[in-house]
JSON list of C-alpha atoms in Angstrom, two decimals:
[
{"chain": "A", "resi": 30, "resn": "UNK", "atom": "CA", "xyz": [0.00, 0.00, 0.00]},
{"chain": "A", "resi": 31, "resn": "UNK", "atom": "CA", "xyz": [1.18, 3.69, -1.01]},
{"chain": "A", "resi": 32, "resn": "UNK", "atom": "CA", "xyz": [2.50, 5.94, 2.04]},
{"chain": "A", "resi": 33, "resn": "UNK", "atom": "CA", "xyz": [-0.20, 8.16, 1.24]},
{"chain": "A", "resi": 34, "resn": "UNK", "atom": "CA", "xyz": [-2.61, 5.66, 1.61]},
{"chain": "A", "resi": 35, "resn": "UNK", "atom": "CA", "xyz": [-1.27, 4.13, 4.64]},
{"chain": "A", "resi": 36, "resn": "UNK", "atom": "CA", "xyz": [-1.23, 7.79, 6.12]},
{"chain": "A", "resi": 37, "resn": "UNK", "atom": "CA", "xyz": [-5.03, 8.57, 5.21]},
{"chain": "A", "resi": 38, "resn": "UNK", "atom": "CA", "xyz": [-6.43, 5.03, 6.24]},
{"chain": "A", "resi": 39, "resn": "UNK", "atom": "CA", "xyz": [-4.83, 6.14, 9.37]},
{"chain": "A", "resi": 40, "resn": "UNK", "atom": "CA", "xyz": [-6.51, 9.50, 9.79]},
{"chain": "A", "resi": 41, "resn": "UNK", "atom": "CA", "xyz": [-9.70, 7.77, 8.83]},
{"chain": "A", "resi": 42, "resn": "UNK", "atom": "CA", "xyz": [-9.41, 5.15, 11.47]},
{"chain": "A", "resi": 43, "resn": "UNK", "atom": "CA", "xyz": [-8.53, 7.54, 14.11]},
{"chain": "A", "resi": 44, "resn": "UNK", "atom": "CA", "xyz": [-11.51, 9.80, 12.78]},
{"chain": "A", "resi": 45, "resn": "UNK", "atom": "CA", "xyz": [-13.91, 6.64, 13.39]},
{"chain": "A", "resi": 46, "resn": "UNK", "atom": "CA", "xyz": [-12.35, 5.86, 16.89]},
{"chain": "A", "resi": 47, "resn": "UNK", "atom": "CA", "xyz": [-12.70, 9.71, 18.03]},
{"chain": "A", "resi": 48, "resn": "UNK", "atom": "CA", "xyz": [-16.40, 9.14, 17.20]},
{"chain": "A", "resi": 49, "resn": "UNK", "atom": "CA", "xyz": [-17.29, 6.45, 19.05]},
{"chain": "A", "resi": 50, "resn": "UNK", "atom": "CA", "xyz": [-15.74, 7.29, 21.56]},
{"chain": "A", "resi": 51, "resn": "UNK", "atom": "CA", "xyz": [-17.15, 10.62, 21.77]},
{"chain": "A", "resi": 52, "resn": "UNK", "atom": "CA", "xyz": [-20.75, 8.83, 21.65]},
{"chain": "A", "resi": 53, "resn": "UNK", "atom": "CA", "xyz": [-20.48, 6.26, 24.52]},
{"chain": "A", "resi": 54, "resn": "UNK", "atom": "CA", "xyz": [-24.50, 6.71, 25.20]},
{"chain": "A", "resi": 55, "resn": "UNK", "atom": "CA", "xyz": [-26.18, 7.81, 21.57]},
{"chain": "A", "resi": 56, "resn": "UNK", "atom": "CA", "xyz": [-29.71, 7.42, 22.83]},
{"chain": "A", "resi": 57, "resn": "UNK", "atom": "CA", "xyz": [-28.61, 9.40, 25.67]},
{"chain": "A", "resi": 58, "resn": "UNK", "atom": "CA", "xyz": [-27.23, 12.27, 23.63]},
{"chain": "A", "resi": 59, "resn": "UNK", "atom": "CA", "xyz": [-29.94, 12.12, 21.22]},
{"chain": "A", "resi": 60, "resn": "UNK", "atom": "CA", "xyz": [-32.38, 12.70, 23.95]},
{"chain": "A", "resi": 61, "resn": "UNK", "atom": "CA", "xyz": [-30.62, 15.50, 24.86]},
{"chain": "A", "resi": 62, "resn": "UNK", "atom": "CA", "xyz": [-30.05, 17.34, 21.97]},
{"chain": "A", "resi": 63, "resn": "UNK", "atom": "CA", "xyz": [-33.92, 16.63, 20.18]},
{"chain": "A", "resi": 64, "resn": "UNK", "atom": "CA", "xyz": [-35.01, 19.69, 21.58]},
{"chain": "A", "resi": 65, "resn": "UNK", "atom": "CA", "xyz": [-32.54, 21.41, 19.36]},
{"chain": "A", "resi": 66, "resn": "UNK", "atom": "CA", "xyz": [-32.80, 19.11, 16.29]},
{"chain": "A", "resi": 67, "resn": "UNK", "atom": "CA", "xyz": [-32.91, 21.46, 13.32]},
{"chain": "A", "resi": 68, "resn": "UNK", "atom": "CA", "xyz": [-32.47, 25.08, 15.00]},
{"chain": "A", "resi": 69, "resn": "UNK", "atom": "CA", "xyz": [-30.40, 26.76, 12.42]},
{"chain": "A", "resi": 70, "resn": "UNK", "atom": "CA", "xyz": [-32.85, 24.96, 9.54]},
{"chain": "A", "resi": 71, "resn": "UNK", "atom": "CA", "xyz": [-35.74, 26.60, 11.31]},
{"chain": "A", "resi": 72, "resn": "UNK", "atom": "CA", "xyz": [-34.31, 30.01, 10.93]},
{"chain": "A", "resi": 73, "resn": "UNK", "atom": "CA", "xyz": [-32.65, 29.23, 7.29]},
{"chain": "A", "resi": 74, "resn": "UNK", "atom": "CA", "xyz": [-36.82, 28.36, 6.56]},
{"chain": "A", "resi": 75, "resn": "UNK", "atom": "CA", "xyz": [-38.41, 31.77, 8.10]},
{"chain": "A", "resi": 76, "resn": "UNK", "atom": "CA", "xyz": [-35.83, 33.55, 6.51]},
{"chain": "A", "resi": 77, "resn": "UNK", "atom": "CA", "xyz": [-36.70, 31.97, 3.19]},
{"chain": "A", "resi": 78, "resn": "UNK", "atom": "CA", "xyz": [-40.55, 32.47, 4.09]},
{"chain": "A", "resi": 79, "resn": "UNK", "atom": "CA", "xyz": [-39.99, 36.51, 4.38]},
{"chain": "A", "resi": 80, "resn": "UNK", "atom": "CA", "xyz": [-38.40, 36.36, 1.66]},
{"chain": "A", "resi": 81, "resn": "UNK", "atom": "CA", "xyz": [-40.98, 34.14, -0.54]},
{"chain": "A", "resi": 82, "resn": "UNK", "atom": "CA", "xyz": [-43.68, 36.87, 0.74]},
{"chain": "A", "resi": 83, "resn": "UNK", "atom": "CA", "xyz": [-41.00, 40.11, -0.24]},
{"chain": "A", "resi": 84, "resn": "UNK", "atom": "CA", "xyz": [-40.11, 41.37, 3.21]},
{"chain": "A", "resi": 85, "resn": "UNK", "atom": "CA", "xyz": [-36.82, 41.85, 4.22]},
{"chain": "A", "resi": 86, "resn": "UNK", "atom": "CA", "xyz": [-35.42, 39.41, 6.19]},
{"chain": "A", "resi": 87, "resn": "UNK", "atom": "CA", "xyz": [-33.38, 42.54, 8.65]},
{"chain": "A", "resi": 88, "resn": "UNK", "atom": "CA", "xyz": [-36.34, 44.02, 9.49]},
{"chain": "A", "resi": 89, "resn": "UNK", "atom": "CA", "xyz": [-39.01, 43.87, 12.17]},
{"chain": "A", "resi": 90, "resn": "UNK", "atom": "CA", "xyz": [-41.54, 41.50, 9.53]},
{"chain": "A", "resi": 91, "resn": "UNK", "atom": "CA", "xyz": [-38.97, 38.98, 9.79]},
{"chain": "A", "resi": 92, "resn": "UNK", "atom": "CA", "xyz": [-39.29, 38.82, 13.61]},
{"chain": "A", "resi": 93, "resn": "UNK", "atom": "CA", "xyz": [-43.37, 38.66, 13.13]},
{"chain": "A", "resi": 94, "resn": "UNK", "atom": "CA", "xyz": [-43.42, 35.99, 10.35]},
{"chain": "A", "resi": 95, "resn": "UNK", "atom": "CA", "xyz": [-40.57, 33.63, 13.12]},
{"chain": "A", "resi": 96, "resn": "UNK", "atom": "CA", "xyz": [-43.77, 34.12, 15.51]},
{"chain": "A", "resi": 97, "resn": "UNK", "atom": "CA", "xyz": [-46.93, 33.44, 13.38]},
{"chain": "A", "resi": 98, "resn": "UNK", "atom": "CA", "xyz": [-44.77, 30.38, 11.69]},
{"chain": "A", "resi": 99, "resn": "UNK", "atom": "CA", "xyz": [-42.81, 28.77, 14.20]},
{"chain": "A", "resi": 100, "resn": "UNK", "atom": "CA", "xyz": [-43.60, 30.72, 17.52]},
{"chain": "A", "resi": 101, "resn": "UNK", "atom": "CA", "xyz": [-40.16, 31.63, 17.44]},
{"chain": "A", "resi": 102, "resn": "UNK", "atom": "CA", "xyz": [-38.98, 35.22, 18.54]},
{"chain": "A", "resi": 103, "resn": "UNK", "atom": "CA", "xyz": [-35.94, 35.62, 16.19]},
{"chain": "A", "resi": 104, "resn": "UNK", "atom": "CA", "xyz": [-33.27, 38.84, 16.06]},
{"chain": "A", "resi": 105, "resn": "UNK", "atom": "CA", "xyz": [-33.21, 40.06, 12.70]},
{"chain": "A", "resi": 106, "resn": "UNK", "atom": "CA", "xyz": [-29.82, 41.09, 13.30]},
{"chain": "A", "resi": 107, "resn": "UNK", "atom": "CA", "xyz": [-28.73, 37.35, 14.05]},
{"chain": "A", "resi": 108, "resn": "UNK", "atom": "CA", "xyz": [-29.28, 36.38, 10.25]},
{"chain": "A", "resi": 109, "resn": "UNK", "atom": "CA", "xyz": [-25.65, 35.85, 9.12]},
{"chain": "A", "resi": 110, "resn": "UNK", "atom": "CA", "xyz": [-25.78, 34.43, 5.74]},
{"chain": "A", "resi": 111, "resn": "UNK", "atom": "CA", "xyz": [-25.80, 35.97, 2.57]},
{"chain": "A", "resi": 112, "resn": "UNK", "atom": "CA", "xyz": [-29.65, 36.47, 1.21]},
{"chain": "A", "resi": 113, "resn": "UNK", "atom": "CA", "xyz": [-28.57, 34.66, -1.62]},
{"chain": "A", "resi": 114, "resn": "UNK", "atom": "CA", "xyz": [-28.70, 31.40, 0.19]},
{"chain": "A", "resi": 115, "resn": "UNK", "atom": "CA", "xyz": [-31.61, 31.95, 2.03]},
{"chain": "A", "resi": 116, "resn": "UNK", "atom": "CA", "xyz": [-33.38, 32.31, -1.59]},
{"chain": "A", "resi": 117, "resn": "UNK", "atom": "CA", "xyz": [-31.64, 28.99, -2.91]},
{"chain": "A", "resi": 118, "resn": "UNK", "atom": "CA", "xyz": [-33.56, 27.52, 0.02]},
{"chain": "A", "resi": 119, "resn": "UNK", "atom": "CA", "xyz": [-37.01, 28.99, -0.83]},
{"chain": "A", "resi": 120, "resn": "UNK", "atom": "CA", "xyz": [-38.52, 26.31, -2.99]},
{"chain": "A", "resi": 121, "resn": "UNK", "atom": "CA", "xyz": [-38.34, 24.16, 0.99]},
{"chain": "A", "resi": 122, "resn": "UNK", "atom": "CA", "xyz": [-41.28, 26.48, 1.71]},
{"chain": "A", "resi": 123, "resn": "UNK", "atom": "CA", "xyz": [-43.81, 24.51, -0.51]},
{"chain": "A", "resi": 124, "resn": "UNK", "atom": "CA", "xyz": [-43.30, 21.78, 2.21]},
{"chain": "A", "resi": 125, "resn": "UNK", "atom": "CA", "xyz": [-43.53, 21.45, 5.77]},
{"chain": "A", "resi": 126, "resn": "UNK", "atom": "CA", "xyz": [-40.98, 22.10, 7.68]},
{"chain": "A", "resi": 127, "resn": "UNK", "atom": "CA", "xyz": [-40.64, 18.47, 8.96]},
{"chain": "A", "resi": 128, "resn": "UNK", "atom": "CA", "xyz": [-40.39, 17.98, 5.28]},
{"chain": "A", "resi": 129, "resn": "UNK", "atom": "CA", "xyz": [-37.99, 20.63, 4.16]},
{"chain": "A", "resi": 130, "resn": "UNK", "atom": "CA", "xyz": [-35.67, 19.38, 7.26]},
{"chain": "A", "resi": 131, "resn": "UNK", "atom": "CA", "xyz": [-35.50, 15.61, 6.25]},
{"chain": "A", "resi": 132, "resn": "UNK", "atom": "CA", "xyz": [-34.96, 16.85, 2.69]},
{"chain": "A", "resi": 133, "resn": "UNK", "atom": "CA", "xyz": [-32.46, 19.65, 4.09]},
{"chain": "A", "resi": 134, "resn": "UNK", "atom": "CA", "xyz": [-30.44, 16.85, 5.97]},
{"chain": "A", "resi": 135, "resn": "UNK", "atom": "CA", "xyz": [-31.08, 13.92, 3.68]},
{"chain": "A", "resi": 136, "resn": "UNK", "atom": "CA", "xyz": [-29.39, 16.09, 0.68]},
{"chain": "A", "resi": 137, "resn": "UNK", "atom": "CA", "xyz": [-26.43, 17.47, 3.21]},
{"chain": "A", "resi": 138, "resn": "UNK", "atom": "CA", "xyz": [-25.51, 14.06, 3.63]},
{"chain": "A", "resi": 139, "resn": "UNK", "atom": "CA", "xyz": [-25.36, 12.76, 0.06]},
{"chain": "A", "resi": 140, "resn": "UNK", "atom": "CA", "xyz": [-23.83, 15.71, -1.37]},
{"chain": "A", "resi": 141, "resn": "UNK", "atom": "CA", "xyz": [-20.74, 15.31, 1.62]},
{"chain": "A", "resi": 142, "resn": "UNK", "atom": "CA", "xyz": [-20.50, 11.74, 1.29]},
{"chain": "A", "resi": 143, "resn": "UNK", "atom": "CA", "xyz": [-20.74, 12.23, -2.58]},
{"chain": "A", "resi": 144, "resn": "UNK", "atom": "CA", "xyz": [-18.06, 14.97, -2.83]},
{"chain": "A", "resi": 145, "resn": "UNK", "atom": "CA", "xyz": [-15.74, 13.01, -0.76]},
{"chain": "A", "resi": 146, "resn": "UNK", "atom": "CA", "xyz": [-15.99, 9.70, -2.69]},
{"chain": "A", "resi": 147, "resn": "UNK", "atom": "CA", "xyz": [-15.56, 11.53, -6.05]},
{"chain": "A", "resi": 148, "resn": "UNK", "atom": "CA", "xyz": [-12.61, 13.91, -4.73]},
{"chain": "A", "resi": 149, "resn": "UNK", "atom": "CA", "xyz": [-11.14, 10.25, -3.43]},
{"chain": "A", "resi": 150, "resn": "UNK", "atom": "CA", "xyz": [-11.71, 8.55, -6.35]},
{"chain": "A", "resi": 151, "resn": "UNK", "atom": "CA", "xyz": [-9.63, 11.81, -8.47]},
{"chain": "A", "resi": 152, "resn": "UNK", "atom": "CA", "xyz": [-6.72, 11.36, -6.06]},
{"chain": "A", "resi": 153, "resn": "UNK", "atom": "CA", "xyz": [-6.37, 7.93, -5.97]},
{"chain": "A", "resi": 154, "resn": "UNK", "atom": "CA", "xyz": [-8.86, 6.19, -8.74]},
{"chain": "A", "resi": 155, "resn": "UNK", "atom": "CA", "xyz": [-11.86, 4.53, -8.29]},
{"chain": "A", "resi": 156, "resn": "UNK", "atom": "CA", "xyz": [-10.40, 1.37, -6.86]},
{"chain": "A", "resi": 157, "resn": "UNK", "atom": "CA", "xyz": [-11.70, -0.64, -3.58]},
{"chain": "A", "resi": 158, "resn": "UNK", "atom": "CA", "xyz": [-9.16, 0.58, -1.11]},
{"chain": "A", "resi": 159, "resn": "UNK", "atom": "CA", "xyz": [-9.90, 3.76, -2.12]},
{"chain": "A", "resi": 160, "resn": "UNK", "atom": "CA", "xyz": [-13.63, 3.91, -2.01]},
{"chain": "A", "resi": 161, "resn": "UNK", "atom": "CA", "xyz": [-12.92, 1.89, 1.55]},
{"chain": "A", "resi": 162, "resn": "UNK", "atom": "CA", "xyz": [-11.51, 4.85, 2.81]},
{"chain": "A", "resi": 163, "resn": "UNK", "atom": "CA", "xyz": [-13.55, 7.53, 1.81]},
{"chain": "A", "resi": 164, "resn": "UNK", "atom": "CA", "xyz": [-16.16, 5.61, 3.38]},
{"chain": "A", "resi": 165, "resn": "UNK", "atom": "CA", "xyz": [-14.29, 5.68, 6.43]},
{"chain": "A", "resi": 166, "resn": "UNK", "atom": "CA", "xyz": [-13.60, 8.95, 6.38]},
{"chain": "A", "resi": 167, "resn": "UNK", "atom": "CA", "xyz": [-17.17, 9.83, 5.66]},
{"chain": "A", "resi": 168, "resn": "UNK", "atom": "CA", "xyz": [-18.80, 7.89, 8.78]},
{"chain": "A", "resi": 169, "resn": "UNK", "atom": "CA", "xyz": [-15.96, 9.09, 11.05]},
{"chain": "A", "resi": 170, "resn": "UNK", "atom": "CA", "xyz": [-16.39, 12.53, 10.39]},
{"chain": "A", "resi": 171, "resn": "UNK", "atom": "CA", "xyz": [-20.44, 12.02, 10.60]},
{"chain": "A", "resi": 172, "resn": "UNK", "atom": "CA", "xyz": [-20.66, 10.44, 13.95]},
{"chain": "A", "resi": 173, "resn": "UNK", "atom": "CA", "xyz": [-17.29, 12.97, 14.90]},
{"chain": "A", "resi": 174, "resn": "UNK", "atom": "CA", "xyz": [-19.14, 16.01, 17.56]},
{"chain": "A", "resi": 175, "resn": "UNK", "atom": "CA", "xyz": [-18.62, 17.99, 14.88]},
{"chain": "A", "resi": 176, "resn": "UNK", "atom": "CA", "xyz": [-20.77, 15.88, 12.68]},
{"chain": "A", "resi": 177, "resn": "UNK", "atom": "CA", "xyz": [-23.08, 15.08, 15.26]},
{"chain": "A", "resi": 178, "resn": "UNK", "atom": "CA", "xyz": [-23.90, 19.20, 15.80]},
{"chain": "A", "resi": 179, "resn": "UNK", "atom": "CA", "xyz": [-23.72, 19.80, 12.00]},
{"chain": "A", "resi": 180, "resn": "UNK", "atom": "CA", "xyz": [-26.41, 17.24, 11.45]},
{"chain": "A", "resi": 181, "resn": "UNK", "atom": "CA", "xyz": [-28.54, 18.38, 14.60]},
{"chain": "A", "resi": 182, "resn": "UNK", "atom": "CA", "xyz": [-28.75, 22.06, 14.19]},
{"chain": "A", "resi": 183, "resn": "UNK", "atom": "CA", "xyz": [-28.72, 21.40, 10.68]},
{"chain": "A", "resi": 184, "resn": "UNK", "atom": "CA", "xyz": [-26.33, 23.58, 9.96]},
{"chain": "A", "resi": 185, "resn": "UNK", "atom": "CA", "xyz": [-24.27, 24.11, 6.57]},
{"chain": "A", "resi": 186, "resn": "UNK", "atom": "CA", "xyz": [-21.07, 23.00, 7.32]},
{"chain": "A", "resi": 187, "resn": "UNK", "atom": "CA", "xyz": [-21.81, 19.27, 5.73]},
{"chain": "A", "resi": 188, "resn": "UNK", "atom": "CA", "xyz": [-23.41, 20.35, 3.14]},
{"chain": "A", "resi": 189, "resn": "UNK", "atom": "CA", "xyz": [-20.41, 23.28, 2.09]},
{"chain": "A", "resi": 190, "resn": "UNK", "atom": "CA", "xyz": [-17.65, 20.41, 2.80]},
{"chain": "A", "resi": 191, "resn": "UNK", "atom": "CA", "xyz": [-18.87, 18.21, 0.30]},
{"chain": "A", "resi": 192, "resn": "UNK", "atom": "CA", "xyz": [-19.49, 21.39, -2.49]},
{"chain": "A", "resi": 193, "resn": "UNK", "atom": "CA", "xyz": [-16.23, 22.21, -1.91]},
{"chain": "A", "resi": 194, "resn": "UNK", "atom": "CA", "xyz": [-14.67, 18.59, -2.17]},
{"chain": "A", "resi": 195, "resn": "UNK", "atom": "CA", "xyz": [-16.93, 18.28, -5.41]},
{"chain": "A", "resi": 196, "resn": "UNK", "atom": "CA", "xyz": [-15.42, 21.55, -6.53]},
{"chain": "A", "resi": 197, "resn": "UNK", "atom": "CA", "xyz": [-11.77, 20.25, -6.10]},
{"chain": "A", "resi": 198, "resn": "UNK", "atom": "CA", "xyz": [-12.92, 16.95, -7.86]},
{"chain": "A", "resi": 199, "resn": "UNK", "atom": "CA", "xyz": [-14.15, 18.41, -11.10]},
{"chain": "A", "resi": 200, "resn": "UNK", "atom": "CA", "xyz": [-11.32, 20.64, -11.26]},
{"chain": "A", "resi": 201, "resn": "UNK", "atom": "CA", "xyz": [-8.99, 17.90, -11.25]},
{"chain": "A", "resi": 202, "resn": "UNK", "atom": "CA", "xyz": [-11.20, 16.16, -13.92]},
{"chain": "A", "resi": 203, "resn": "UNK", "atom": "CA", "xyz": [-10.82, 19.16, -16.52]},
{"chain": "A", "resi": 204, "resn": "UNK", "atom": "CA", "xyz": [-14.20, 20.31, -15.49]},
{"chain": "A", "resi": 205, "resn": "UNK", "atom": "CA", "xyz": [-13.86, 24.52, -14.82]},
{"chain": "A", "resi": 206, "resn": "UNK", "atom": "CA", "xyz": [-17.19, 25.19, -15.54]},
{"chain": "A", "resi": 207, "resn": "UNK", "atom": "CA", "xyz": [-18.68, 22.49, -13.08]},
{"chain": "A", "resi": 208, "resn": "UNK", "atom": "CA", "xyz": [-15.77, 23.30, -10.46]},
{"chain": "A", "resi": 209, "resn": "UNK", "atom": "CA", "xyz": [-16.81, 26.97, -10.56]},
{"chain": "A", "resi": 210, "resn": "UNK", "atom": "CA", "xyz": [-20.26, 26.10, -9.72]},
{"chain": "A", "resi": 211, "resn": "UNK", "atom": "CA", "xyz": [-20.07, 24.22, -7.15]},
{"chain": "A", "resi": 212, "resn": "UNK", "atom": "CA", "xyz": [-17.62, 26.36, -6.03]},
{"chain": "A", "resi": 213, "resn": "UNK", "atom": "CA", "xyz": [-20.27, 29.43, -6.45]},
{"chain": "A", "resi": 214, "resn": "UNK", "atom": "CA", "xyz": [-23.16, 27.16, -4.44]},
{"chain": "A", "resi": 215, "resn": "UNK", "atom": "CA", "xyz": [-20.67, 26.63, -1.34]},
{"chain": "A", "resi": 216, "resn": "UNK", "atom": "CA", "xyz": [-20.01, 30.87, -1.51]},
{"chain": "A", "resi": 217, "resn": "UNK", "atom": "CA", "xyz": [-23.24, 31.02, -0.81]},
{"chain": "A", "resi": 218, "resn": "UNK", "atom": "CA", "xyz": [-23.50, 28.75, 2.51]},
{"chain": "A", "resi": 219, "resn": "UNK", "atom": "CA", "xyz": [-20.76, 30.36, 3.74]},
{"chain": "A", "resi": 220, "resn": "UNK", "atom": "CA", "xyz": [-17.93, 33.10, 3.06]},
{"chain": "A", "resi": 221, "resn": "UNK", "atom": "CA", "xyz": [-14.74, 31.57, 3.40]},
{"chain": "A", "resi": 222, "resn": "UNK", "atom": "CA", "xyz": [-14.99, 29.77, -0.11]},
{"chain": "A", "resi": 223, "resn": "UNK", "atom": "CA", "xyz": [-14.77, 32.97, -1.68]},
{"chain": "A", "resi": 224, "resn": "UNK", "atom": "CA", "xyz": [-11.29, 33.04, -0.88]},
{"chain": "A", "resi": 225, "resn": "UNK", "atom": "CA", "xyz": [-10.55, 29.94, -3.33]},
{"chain": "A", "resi": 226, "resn": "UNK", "atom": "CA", "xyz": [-11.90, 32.18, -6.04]},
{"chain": "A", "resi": 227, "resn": "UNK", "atom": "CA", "xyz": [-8.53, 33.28, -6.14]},
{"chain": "A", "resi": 228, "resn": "UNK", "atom": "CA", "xyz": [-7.16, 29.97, -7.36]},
{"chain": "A", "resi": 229, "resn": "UNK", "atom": "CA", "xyz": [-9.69, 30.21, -10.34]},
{"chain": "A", "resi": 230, "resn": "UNK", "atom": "CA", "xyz": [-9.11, 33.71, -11.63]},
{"chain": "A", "resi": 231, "resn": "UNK", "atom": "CA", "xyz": [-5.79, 32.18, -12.98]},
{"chain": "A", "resi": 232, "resn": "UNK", "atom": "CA", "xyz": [-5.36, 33.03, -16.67]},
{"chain": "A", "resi": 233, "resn": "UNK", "atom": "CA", "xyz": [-5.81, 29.02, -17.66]},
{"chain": "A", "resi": 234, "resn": "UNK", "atom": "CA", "xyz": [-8.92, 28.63, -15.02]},
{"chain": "A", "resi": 235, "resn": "UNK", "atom": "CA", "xyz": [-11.00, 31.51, -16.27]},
{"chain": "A", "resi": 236, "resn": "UNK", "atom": "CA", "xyz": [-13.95, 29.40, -17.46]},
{"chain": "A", "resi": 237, "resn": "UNK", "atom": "CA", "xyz": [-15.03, 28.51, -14.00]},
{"chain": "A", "resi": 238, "resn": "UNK", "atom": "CA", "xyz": [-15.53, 31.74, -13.51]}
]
């Protein structure tokens, strides 16, 4: 087996073990932590909501539409994100929010565990051992704390991780275009991708702009 290999089994295994043994009592934990299954969803939704109805989601109608929805008395000045992701989520509106949330989380999921696997498969083709330990690397870093939180507040992190490894991926196939996009989605989720956009306004990388 390559060194390089050798070292990232290793830093998968270790991710696993770190998991489990963070986890000693899951149905513990989870009863914990239900109360707070989904919070940062439930504020990406309302903020979608004001938005789907054309009120500004900094403003005092924000705060109203959090109470008639969802009960919820949210700070308009708390809403971090960029508007622009708020309206990629809007079409989650047309559902419940039991059903956005399982749709929210089921799709953070695939597109991490996707985006690793491909970005795996780029560095080290699409052989068993390889696959193996992407898989690895997935479930450690999903039952990790920090997985754990991302997928319980349903926050972004998963879900910009695996853009961002799908980015990387398609650049490496040849793919600018497709890179660029996925590298434009994962702006939008957060701000620190932006700074990659540097890498891509090379002369030779301008069509994924």
């Amino acid at each position: 087996m390559p060194r390089n290999q050798k070292a990232l089994l290793a830093v998968c295994l270790f991710l696993l073990l770190v998991a489990v043994a963070s986890t000693p009592q899951p149905l513990l934990a989870w009863s914990k932590v239900s109360a707070f299954f989904g919070v940062d969803f439930r504020r990406f939704w309302v903020c979608s909501w004001t938005i789907r109805v054309g009120q500004s989601i900094y403003g005092e109608e924000f705060r109203q539409i959090g109470l008639r929805l969802l009960n919820t008395n949210y700070n308009p000045g708390e809403n971090y994100h960029v508007p622009g992701w708020y309206a990629l989520l809007l079409p989650t509106t047309f559902l419940s929010l039991g059903q956005a949330l399982t749709l929210y989380t089921s799709l953070s999921i695939v597109v991490f565990v996707s985006g690793i696997a491909w970005l795996t498969c780029e560095l080290f083709g699409a052989r068993l051992l390889p696959l193996t330990l992407a898989l690895l690397l997935t479930l450690g870093t999903l039952l990790s704390p920090l997985g754990l939180d991302n997928l319980v507040l349903a926050q972004v992190g998963l879900l910009c991780a695996g853009l961002l490894a799908g980015a990387y991926a398609a650049w490496l196939r040849g793919l600018p275009f497709l890179a660029g996009s996925l590298l434009g989605l994962a702006s939008l989720s957060k701000a620190y991708p932006v700074l990659l956009l540097a890498s891509l306004a090379r002369k030779q990388k301008q069509r994924a702009l």
